[in-house]
């Protein structure tokens, strides 16, 4: 019996546990009891994370499309085809006619190599990953206000906060360890404000539950700031010493008195006043949010507003405070850090910056690197639909299930001349591929993941990859070398991390020997730096904090006579994203094996819908059939669906309207109608 | 009674490595205390109780029951050649083991468990062996041999043939008569937690705990299933098939009554449909139902579920709350 | 509340009354407790749009004995195992019949099978209908929906050993006339002098041509004349039916010693280990599925 310490491949909380294997077969999980987050109790997904690893559906050999059918092929043939086809497309249609979708599921080392592959070998900045779909708004919104897009505090700060403002995060379901910790703090006496139209588990323990209208977040937060300034609860000293642009904020929020905000949000003026007072008068108040804030056409505005609120009251840079975006995927923080983004290298160093480019030119030993920003992935799919992107290399991502407006995604993929998909299972997206490359999963390779609290933690190889699968980093190195690039050769992922540390200031002090038992939190500037549990202490990462006031804008699509409901989406506790892993996990699939829509009994009775009835949910994009789940936890007029189920994919319905700055789609609000299926 | 030092005991273990697969408390990579094979490192016999479900040695997280080829031929996994020798379990662990032994043996014999268990030898550790030298209750049975630490030596108490067989192989050691004093001390240990548990059990049996209470506890359960996964007396499992290329494999793995799919039938009927039903069952099962069926409560107060519960609703915590509110 | 002593008897009885197929007998072999014996499906026929009848032939060499009301664990290879009631009486030897609804993935796969397909069987398991308790009694045999599948084993038993019982009344309710199981058996039972068989359906589509009674199953009970002191009722059906039927029977003067119920639970192992079919301190698979209502008092059996 072998026990291998590794990091959980599901959400970004970053629990560590031991994978138990017996003769290269995975047989169980044993929690780490000393790990600072997991503390001996993974969530239900963590406890079951060993099961999908050797699922018979795992891809074990490369596949190549021949006569329209994907057929098993050798690695030689598959890699040659990739290395031959991508440059030939570039030769014909230009360097930026190909696009690289990196993966928040793979390791830091792999993300770094993939962006190196795109930039150094294929000379394009067209590289992006699914952070575009979850926290691109945070990266932009927090960078503009605080100077850094990451979670400002640590998970352990939950134990030190006096008040929580949780908005757009169903924390107990999606980041169970953090949610549980909030519940524990509340039991000890901390106050909890939950802003969510659904009565999520946290709402049941909340001091104040604000069921504001979906998409009215900016108005709500502006309203709270209005009250804070009106009642003189702002932190004058903090504002004067640490921030700029206060007057502009003041002028903006002046236009959001509780009476007007109440109308926009559907709350009572008193609820807004209570929330403002509770948050502002608390010694240490912590804002926790997730994609309920970011996935809007006004996602960046939402994030800025939260940052404004924190600065207004001085709840930044201390234990138990801060603005804390909870990242959704195991390594979405790391994929951003590694520069799998169209405009920055690793460590958020801008590609437009000549000096930065020169540094990478030297390290990577190339003649030059492209200087203009590449395409974000949402725009790239639009461009593919228009025929401007011809080749796409997707790693560990299933846009057919995870991107909004499935019809549009399928159409875009069909337009491509060449699609490479590298994954552990044959996903819905892989079915469009010309070449499928079988990858090793988290348990079959070494590397690091960076958790939501910026903690870089080890992932360890507990068994050899199944069948002919290979680790992603090995595949990238092989492609680079076949493409004639000589400087992508490593004996082990630790060497990749050494290179990352050399060129990435915030990872400057990271090495495998330092993070052997417990990870470090970036910024970790050099080998003696202890890491940074709390950002913005005494000084914002960007110097002065900058108030960036935002005006309320309604969502792109609002209910009307034809589509009278607001449709919002989210995750189930038992499933993870596109379900490729959790739906192949016995107990999780047993728990929930089909798509459902939550509907308030008032609406259901009016439409003659009973619990567990099959219903048709339709939007302007399409319609799907699922089973109805009646619950008072959801507000009348709102429907909630998940997107894990390929058979009735939630994202067939969602709206591909994008935030103008972050290009994030508005998953969280669109107009829908629901009818009982006869 | 013979005594033996910790070093001598390890010498002894090394000397029988050919005959037994020796398993005991070890420290894993990041400092987690666990069960593992004896290596060059001495066993962590004084590091406290193993936080994980130690009975996983006989009833693992998942295991293959059999494989069947497409020609309908069965293939059963063979058991390991050497018998297991398990060292380092505490009195409450041994009580739990005694219960699950009885559980798997009674009525239909669960041969998957019993075969593995049958050939094993269990050595308990007690006395002044706590992390800070505190006294750990002496089980006085329920294992093959018990090592009772007096602060300097282990006093060896053999309870079975297997225990005597091992003890005879131990050539070191001096005779001592200090066991009686240690036994006195062990028997005099106060167990207020047991009284709380018993009171809670009676309150539950008399139906004095209302539904609101369970709803309240249930609201705090995030269904991580850690409590049932670390509990040494939780024996529920799920059975499922894996369809491989030219065969199917049937597995069983730990299940949890805290999941709504646990009792849900294909028809949709679910006797444990709400979290509050499930929370109630988690507690009642150990404190009331098993008392009816097996003649004793099956929580032995090892405290594992309380240690791992992320929201503080482990067995001891809930029992204390029941007594406080309804007692 | 049943005392511990009585309880033990239940589990022991479950053990010794059971007889197992082939290899299962030898508990010393590896994983024998969970290893099914392989049988071919002999024939399959449609009972309703959702239910099919599967028939397995048992060779003479295999000494298989069961009680009416017992179940087997049926394996569909690659889909797992499910508890399935035996639908024929032990008095009709040489074969086993199972009426199975397409309800989930396992039964779905089973419905795709053809005669000759191989399945696995373990069993029989559980406590069946306690025939000793029913002898010399007037019987009220009440089934709702799929509940007729296990009850049919008892009905056939009564048919074959008619002299052992007094008046036998069968009450059966289904959703619609389409959903009536064993239509030809029902027709025969209604014809026959052996039984007084009454049928009711919840709902009839217009122009269906069904001329029988429409309503809910418990409605069949009040018009009956029941001699409470020598009548025993046997109930099998969906969980939601029980409270209403039990209430109607109590009104007829039947106490809980005279009401026998067979409960539906999701047995995974059939041998009292997996925990999925627990009803408080009972394991439905070894203490049930048939219980005397008296024994269930104080438990959450109706959940």
Short mmCIF file of N, CA and C in Angstrom, two decimals, chain C residues 9-61:
data_model
loop_
_atom_site.label_atom_id
_atom_site.label_comp_id
_atom_site.label_asym_id
_atom_site.label_seq_id
_atom_site.Cartn_x
_atom_site.Cartn_y
_atom_site.Cartn_z
N UNK C 9 -32.92 -13.71 16.99
CA UNK C 9 -33.60 -14.82 16.35
C UNK C 9 -33.90 -14.51 14.90
N UNK C 10 -34.28 -13.26 14.67
CA UNK C 10 -34.58 -12.88 13.30
C UNK C 10 -33.39 -13.14 12.38
N UNK C 11 -32.23 -12.63 12.81
CA UNK C 11 -31.10 -12.74 11.90
C UNK C 11 -30.68 -14.20 11.74
N UNK C 12 -30.79 -14.94 12.83
CA UNK C 12 -30.40 -16.34 12.70
C UNK C 12 -31.35 -17.12 11.82
N UNK C 13 -32.63 -16.78 11.96
CA UNK C 13 -33.59 -17.47 11.13
C UNK C 13 -33.30 -17.17 9.66
N UNK C 14 -33.03 -15.91 9.40
CA UNK C 14 -32.70 -15.52 8.04
C UNK C 14 -31.55 -16.35 7.49
N UNK C 15 -30.65 -16.65 8.37
CA UNK C 15 -29.47 -17.38 7.93
C UNK C 15 -29.76 -18.84 7.62
N UNK C 16 -30.43 -19.51 8.56
CA UNK C 16 -30.53 -20.95 8.38
C UNK C 16 -31.62 -21.33 7.39
N UNK C 17 -32.60 -20.46 7.20
CA UNK C 17 -33.64 -20.78 6.24
C UNK C 17 -33.17 -20.63 4.81
N UNK C 18 -32.06 -19.95 4.64
CA UNK C 18 -31.63 -19.65 3.29
C UNK C 18 -30.82 -20.79 2.73
N UNK C 19 -31.01 -20.97 1.50
CA UNK C 19 -30.23 -21.97 0.83
C UNK C 19 -29.58 -21.31 -0.36
N UNK C 20 -28.37 -21.71 -0.64
CA UNK C 20 -27.63 -20.95 -1.66
C UNK C 20 -27.27 -21.80 -2.84
N UNK C 21 -27.02 -21.08 -3.90
CA UNK C 21 -26.60 -21.74 -5.12
C UNK C 21 -25.16 -22.18 -5.03
N UNK C 22 -24.84 -23.19 -5.76
CA UNK C 22 -23.50 -23.67 -6.04
C UNK C 22 -22.41 -23.23 -5.08
N UNK C 23 -21.49 -22.44 -5.61
CA UNK C 23 -20.28 -22.09 -4.88
C UNK C 23 -20.56 -21.36 -3.59
N UNK C 24 -21.69 -20.70 -3.53
CA UNK C 24 -21.99 -19.89 -2.37
C UNK C 24 -22.01 -20.70 -1.09
N UNK C 25 -22.29 -21.96 -1.26
CA UNK C 25 -22.34 -22.86 -0.12
C UNK C 25 -21.02 -22.90 0.63
N UNK C 26 -19.96 -22.88 -0.12
CA UNK C 26 -18.66 -23.08 0.48
C UNK C 26 -18.07 -21.73 0.87
N UNK C 27 -18.32 -21.35 2.10
CA UNK C 27 -17.93 -20.00 2.49
C UNK C 27 -16.43 -19.88 2.69
N UNK C 28 -15.73 -20.95 2.52
CA UNK C 28 -14.29 -20.84 2.70
C UNK C 28 -13.58 -20.30 1.45
N UNK C 29 -14.27 -20.37 0.35
CA UNK C 29 -13.63 -19.90 -0.89
C UNK C 29 -13.64 -18.38 -0.93
N UNK C 30 -12.48 -17.81 -1.22
CA UNK C 30 -12.29 -16.38 -1.45
C UNK C 30 -13.46 -15.48 -1.13
N UNK C 31 -14.06 -14.92 -2.16
CA UNK C 31 -15.09 -13.92 -1.97
C UNK C 31 -16.49 -14.51 -2.13
N UNK C 32 -16.63 -15.70 -1.65
CA UNK C 32 -17.85 -16.42 -1.99
C UNK C 32 -19.13 -15.76 -1.54
N UNK C 33 -19.10 -15.01 -0.43
CA UNK C 33 -20.34 -14.40 0.05
C UNK C 33 -20.93 -13.46 -0.99
N UNK C 34 -20.09 -12.92 -1.85
CA UNK C 34 -20.59 -11.95 -2.82
C UNK C 34 -20.54 -12.44 -4.25
N UNK C 35 -20.22 -13.73 -4.39
CA UNK C 35 -20.05 -14.22 -5.75
C UNK C 35 -21.30 -14.93 -6.24
N UNK C 36 -21.93 -14.41 -7.26
CA UNK C 36 -23.18 -15.01 -7.73
C UNK C 36 -22.93 -16.26 -8.57
N UNK C 37 -23.98 -17.05 -8.70
CA UNK C 37 -23.94 -18.16 -9.64
C UNK C 37 -24.50 -17.66 -10.96
N UNK C 38 -24.02 -18.24 -12.06
CA UNK C 38 -24.42 -17.73 -13.37
C UNK C 38 -25.56 -18.56 -13.94
N UNK C 39 -26.60 -17.89 -14.39
CA UNK C 39 -27.73 -18.56 -15.01
C UNK C 39 -28.10 -17.88 -16.31
N UNK C 40 -28.69 -18.64 -17.23
CA UNK C 40 -29.17 -18.04 -18.48
C UNK C 40 -30.64 -17.71 -18.33
N UNK C 41 -31.03 -16.63 -18.96
CA UNK C 41 -32.46 -16.30 -18.98
C UNK C 41 -33.14 -17.29 -19.92
N UNK C 42 -34.18 -17.94 -19.44
CA UNK C 42 -34.86 -18.92 -20.27
C UNK C 42 -35.84 -18.24 -21.22
N UNK C 43 -36.65 -17.36 -20.66
CA UNK C 43 -37.59 -16.66 -21.53
C UNK C 43 -37.97 -15.32 -20.92
N UNK C 44 -38.45 -14.44 -21.80
CA UNK C 44 -38.83 -13.09 -21.36
C UNK C 44 -40.19 -12.78 -21.98
N UNK C 45 -41.11 -12.27 -21.18
CA UNK C 45 -42.37 -11.83 -21.78
C UNK C 45 -42.78 -10.48 -21.23
N UNK C 46 -43.53 -9.74 -22.00
CA UNK C 46 -43.99 -8.42 -21.57
C UNK C 46 -45.18 -8.56 -20.63
N UNK C 47 -45.12 -7.86 -19.51
CA UNK C 47 -46.27 -7.83 -18.61
C UNK C 47 -47.05 -6.55 -18.79
N UNK C 48 -46.33 -5.44 -18.90
CA UNK C 48 -46.93 -4.12 -19.10
C UNK C 48 -45.92 -3.39 -19.99
N UNK C 49 -46.24 -2.15 -20.38
CA UNK C 49 -45.22 -1.41 -21.16
C UNK C 49 -43.92 -1.21 -20.38
N UNK C 50 -43.97 -1.29 -19.05
CA UNK C 50 -42.76 -1.03 -18.27
C UNK C 50 -42.20 -2.25 -17.56
N UNK C 51 -42.97 -3.34 -17.54
CA UNK C 51 -42.54 -4.49 -16.79
C UNK C 51 -42.44 -5.73 -17.67
N UNK C 52 -41.37 -6.47 -17.42
CA UNK C 52 -41.23 -7.73 -18.14
C UNK C 52 -41.09 -8.86 -17.14
N UNK C 53 -41.46 -10.06 -17.60
CA UNK C 53 -41.33 -11.24 -16.76
C UNK C 53 -40.13 -12.06 -17.27
N UNK C 54 -39.21 -12.32 -16.37
CA UNK C 54 -38.00 -13.08 -16.72
C UNK C 54 -38.11 -14.44 -16.05
N UNK C 55 -37.79 -15.46 -16.81
CA UNK C 55 -37.89 -16.81 -16.28
C UNK C 55 -36.54 -17.49 -16.36
N UNK C 56 -36.15 -18.09 -15.24
CA UNK C 56 -34.87 -18.80 -15.16
C UNK C 56 -35.19 -20.25 -14.85
N UNK C 57 -34.58 -21.17 -15.56
CA UNK C 57 -34.78 -22.58 -15.24
C UNK C 57 -33.74 -23.04 -14.22
N UNK C 58 -34.18 -23.76 -13.23
CA UNK C 58 -33.25 -24.28 -12.23
C UNK C 58 -33.09 -25.78 -12.43
N UNK C 59 -31.91 -26.24 -12.75
CA UNK C 59 -31.73 -27.68 -12.98
C UNK C 59 -32.08 -28.49 -11.72
N UNK C 60 -32.51 -29.71 -11.92
CA UNK C 60 -32.90 -30.55 -10.79
C UNK C 60 -31.75 -30.75 -9.81
N UNK C 61 -30.55 -30.77 -10.36
CA UNK C 61 -29.38 -31.05 -9.52
C UNK C 61 -29.17 -29.97 -8.47
#
